[in-house]
PDB file of C-alpha atoms in Angstrom:
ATOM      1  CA  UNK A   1      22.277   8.777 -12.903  1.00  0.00           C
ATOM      2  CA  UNK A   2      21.861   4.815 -12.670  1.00  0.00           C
ATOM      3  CA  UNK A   3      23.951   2.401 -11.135  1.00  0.00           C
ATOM      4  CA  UNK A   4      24.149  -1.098 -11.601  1.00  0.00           C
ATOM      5  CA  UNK A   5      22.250  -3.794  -9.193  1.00  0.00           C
ATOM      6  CA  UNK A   6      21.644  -6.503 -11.020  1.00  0.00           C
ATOM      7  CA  UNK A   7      21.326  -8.652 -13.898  1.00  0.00           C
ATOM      8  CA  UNK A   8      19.509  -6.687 -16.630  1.00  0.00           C
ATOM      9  CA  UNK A   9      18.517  -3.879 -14.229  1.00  0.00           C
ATOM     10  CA  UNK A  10      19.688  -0.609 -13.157  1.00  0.00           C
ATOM     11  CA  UNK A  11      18.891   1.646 -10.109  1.00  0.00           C
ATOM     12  CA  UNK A  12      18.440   5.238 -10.141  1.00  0.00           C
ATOM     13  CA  UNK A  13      20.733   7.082  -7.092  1.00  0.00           C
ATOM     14  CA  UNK A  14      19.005  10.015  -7.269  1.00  0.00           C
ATOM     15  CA  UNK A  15      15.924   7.914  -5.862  1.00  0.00           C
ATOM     16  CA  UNK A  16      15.966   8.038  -1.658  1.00  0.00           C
ATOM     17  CA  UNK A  17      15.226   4.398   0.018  1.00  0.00           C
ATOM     18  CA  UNK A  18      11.760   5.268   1.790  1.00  0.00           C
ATOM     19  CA  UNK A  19      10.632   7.095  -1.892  1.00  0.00           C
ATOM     20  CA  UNK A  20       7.495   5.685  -3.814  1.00  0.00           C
ATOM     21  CA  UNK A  21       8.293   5.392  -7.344  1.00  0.00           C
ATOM     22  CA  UNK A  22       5.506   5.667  -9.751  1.00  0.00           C
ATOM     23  CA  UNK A  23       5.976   5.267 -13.404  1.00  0.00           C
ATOM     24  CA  UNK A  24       3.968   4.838 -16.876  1.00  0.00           C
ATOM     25  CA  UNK A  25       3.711   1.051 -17.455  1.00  0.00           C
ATOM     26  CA  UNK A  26       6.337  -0.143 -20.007  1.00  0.00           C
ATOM     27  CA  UNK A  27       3.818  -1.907 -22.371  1.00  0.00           C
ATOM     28  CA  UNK A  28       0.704  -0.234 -22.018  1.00  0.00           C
ATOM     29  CA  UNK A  29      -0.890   2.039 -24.500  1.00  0.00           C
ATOM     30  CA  UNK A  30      -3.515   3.274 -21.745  1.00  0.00           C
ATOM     31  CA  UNK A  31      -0.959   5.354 -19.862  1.00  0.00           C
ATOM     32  CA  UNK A  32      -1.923   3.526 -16.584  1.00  0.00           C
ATOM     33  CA  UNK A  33       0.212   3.691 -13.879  1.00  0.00           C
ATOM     34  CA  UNK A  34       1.905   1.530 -12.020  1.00  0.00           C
ATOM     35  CA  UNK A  35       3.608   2.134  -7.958  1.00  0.00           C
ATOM     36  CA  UNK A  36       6.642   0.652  -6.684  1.00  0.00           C
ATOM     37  CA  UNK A  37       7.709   0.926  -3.160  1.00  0.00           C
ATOM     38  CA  UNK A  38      10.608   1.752  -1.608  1.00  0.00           C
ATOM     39  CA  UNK A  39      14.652   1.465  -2.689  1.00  0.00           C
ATOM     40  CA  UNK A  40      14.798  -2.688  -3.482  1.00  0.00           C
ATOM     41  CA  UNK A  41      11.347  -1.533  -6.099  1.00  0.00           C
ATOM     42  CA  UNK A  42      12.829   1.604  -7.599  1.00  0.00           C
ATOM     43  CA  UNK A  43      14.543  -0.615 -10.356  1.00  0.00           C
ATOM     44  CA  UNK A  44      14.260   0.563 -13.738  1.00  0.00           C
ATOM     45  CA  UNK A  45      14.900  -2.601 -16.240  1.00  0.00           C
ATOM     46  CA  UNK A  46      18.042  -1.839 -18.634  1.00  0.00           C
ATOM     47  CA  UNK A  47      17.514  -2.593 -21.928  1.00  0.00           C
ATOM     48  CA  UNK A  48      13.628  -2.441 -21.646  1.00  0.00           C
ATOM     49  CA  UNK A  49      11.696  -1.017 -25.474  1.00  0.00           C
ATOM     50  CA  UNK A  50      10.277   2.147 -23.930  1.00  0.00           C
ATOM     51  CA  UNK A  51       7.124   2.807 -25.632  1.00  0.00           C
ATOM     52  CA  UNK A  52       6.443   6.783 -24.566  1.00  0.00           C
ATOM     53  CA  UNK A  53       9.429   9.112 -24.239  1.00  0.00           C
ATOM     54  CA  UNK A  54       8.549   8.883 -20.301  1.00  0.00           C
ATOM     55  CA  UNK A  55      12.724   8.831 -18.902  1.00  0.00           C
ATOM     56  CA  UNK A  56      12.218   8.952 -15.481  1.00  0.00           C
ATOM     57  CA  UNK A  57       9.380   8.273 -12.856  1.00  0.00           C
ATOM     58  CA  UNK A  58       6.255  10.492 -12.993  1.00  0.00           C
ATOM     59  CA  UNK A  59       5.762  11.200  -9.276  1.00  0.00           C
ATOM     60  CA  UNK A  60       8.777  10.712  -6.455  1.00  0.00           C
ATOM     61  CA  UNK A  61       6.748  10.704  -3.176  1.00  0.00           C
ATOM     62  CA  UNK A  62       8.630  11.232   0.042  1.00  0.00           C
ATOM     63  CA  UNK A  63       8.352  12.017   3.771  1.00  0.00           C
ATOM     64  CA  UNK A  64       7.577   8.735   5.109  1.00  0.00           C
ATOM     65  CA  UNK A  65      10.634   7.723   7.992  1.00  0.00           C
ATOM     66  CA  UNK A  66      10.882   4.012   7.336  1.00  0.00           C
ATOM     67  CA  UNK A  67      10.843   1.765   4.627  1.00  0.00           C
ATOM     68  CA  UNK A  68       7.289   1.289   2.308  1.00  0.00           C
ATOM     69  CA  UNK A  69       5.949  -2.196   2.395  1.00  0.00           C
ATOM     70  CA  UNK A  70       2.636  -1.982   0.715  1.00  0.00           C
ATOM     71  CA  UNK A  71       0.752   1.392  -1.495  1.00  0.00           C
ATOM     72  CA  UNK A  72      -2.860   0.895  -2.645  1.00  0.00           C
ATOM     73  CA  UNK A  73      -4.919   3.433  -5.920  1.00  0.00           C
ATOM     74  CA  UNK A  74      -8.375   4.359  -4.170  1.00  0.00           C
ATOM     75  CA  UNK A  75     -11.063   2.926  -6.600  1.00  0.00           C
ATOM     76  CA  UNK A  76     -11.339   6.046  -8.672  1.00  0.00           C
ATOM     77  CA  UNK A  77      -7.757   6.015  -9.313  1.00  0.00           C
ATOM     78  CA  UNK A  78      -7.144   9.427  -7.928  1.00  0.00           C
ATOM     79  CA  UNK A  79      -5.953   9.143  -4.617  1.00  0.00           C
ATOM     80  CA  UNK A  80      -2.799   6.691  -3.790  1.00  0.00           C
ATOM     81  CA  UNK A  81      -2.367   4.903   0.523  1.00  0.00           C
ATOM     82  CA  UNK A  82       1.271   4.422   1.151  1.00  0.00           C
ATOM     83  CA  UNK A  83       1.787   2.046   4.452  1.00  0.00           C
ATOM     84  CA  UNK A  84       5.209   2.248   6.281  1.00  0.00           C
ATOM     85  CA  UNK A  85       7.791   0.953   8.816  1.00  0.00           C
ATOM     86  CA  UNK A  86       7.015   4.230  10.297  1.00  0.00           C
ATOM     87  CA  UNK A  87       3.631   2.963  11.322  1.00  0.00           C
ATOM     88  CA  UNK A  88       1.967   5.740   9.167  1.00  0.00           C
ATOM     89  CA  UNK A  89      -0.384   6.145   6.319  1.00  0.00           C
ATOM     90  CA  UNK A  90      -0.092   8.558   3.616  1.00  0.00           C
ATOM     91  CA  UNK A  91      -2.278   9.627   1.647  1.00  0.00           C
ATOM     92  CA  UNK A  92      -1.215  11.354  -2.199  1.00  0.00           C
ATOM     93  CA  UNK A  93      -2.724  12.949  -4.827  1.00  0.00           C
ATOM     94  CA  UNK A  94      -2.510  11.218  -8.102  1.00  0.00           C
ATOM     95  CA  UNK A  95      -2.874  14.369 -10.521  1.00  0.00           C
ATOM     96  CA  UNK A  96      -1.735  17.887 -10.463  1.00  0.00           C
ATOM     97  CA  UNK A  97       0.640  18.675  -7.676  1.00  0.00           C
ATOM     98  CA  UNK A  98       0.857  14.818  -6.327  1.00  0.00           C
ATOM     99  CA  UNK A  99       0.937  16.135  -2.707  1.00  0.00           C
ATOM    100  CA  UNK A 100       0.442  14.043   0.693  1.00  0.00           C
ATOM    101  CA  UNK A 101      -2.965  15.449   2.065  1.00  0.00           C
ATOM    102  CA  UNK A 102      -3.819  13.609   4.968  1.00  0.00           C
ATOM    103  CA  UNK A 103      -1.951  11.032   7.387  1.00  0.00           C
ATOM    104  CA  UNK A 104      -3.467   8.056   9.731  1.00  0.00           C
ATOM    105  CA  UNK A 105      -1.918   7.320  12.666  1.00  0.00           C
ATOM    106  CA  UNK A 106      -2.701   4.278  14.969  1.00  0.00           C
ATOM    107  CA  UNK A 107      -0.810   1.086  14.717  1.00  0.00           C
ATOM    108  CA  UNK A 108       1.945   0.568  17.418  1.00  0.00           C
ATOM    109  CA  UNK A 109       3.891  -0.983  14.745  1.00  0.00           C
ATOM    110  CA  UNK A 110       4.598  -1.269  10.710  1.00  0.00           C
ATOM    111  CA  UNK A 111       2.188  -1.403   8.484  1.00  0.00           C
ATOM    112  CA  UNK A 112       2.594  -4.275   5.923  1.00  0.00           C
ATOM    113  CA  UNK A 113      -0.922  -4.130   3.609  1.00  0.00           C
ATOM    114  CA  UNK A 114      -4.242  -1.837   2.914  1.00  0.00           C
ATOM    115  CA  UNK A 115      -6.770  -2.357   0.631  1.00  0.00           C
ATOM    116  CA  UNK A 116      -9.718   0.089  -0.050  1.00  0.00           C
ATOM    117  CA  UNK A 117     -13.577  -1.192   0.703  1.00  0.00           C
ATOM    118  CA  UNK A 118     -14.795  -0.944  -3.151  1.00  0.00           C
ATOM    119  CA  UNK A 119     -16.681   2.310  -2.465  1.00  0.00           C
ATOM    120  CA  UNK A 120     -13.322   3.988  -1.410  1.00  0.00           C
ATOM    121  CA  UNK A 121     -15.124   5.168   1.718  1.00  0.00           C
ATOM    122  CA  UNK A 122     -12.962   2.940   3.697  1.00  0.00           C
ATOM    123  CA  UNK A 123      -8.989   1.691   4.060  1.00  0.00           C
ATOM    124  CA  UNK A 124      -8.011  -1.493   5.645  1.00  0.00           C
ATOM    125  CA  UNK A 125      -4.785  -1.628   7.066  1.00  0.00           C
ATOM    126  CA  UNK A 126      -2.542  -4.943   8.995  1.00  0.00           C
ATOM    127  CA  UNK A 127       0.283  -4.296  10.607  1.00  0.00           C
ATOM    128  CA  UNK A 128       3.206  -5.992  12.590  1.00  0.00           C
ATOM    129  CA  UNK A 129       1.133  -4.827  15.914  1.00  0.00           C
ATOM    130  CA  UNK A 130      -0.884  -7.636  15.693  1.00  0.00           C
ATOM    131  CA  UNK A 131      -4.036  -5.970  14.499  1.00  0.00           C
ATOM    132  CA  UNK A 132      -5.843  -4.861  11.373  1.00  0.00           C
ATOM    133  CA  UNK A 133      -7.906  -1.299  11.616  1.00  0.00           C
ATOM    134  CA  UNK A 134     -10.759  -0.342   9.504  1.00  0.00           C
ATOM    135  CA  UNK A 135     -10.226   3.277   8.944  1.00  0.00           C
ATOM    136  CA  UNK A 136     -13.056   6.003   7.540  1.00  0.00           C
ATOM    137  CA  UNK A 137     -11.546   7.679   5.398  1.00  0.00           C
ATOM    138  CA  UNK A 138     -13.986  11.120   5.470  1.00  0.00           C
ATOM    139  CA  UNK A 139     -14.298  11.359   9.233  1.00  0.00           C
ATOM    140  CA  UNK A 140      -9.790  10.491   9.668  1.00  0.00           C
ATOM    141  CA  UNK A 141     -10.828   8.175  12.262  1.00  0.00           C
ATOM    142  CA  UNK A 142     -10.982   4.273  13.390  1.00  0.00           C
ATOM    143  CA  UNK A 143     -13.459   2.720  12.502  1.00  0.00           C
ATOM    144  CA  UNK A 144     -13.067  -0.669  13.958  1.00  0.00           C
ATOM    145  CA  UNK A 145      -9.897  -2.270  15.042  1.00  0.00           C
ATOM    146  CA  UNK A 146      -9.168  -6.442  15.303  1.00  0.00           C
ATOM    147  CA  UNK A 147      -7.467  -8.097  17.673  1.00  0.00           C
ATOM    148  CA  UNK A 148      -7.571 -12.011  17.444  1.00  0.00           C
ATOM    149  CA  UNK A 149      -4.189 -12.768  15.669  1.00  0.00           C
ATOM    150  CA  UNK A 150      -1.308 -13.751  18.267  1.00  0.00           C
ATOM    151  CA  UNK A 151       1.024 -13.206  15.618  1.00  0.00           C
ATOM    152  CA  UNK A 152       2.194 -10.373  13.040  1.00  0.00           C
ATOM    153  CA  UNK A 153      -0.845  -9.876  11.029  1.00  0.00           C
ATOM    154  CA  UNK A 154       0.741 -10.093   6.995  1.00  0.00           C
ATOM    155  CA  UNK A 155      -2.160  -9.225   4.952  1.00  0.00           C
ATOM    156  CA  UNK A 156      -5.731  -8.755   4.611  1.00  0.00           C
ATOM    157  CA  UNK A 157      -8.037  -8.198   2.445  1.00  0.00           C
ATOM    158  CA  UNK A 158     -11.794  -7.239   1.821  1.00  0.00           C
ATOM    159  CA  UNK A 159     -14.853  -9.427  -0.015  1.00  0.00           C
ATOM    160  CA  UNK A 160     -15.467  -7.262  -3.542  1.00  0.00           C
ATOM    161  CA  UNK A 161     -19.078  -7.995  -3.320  1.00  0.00           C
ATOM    162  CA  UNK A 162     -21.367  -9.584  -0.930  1.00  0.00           C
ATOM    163  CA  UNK A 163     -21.558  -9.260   2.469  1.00  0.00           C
ATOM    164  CA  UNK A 164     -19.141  -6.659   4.654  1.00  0.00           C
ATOM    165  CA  UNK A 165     -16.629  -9.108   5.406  1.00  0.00           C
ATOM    166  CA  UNK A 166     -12.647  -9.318   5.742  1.00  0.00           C
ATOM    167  CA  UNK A 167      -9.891 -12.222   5.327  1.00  0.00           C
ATOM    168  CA  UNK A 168      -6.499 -11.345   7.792  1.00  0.00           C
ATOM    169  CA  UNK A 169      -3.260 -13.824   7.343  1.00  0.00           C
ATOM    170  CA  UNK A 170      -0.991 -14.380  10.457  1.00  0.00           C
ATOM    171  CA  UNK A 171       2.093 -15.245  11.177  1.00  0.00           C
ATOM    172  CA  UNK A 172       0.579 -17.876  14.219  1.00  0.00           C
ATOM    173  CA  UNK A 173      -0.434 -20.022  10.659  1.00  0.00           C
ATOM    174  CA  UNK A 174      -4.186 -19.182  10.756  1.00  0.00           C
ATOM    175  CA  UNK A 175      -6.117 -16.990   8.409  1.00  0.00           C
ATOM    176  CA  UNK A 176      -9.285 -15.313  10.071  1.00  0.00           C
ATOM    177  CA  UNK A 177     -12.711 -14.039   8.654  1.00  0.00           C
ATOM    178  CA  UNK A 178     -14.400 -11.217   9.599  1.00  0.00           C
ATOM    179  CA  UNK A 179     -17.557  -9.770   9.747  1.00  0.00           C
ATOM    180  CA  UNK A 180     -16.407  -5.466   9.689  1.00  0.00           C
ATOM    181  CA  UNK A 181     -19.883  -5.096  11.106  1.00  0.00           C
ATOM    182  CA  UNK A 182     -18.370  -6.580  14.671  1.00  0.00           C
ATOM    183  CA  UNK A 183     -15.392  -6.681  16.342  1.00  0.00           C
ATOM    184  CA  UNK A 184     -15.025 -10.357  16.226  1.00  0.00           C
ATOM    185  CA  UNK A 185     -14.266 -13.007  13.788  1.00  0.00           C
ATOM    186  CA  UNK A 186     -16.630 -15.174  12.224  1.00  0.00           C
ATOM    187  CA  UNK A 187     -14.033 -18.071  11.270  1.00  0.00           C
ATOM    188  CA  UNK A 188     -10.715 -19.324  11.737  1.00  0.00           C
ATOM    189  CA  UNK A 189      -8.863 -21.466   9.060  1.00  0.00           C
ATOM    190  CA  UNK A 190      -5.669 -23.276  10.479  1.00  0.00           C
TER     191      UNK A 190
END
């Protein structure tokens, strides 16, 4: 059943708020996939040519307690990081049974970004706490954890290639640089 939430768009009620929503992407012919998070994401555009006979969302993934701000693929596309108010990560199986197989726990507060290293060996996570964590994903344990930011730490995000390094936004206006070698950062934009 849909209800109406807006102009041109309607919102499934059999979704719950703190669901991820994944679904085949409207205009793709590769059958990627694309996530959206949480209840103000799991809007399904009226009116939209569907191009597959796909009628409702492919995987519902639940459990988290709190609202989903940010859900990251692993760089082989099989595994899927769900970060929450609930100061949890998730982690789900893409294929097959689409179960959560592992949780990280660690930040004191929500968790508003990840990114993967490119290897997939890693997940970076920032949260309202003030901190960003470098977790390893094999050994379920912190890797390194930051600390510089005197504000709610928004996003961050790793170098693709080069040198190990990491960019953090904060809400006290600067953006810091990191070297995920150390502990410390290497630069401070303001």
């Amino acid at each position: 059943m849909t209800t109406g939430s807006g102009v041109g768009l309607k919102r499934r009620s059999d979704v719950p708020s703190s669901a991820i929503v994944a679904s085949k992407k409207q205009k793709s012919s590769s059958g990627s996939i694309v996530v959206r998070g949480s209840a103000s994401d799991a809007l399904i555009p009226a009116g939209v040519r569907r191009t597959s006979n796909l009628q409702a969302p492919i995987m519902l993934l639940g459990n988290h307690e709190g609202e989903i701000y940010t859900n990251k693929f692993s760089p082989d596309g099989r595994s899927l990081a769900s970060g929450s108010f609930d100061k949890t990560i998730f982690f789900w199986n893409v294929f097959g049974e689409c179960e959560n197989y592992n949780i990280f726990r660690g930040h004191k507060n929500a968790i508003l970004d990840l990114h993967y290293a490119t290897d997939g060996q890693s997940l970076y996570s920032c949260s309202a706490d003030k901190t960003c964590i470098v977790w390893d994903i094999k050994a379920n344990a912190v890797q390194r954890r930051f600390r510089e930011h005197n504000g709610i730490v928004n996003s961050c995000h790793p170098a693709r290639r080069g040198p190990e390094i990491l960019a953090t936004a904060s809400d006290d206006t600067t953006v810091k640089v990191w070297d995920t070698r150390t502990k410390r950062s290497t630069m401070t934009i303001k």
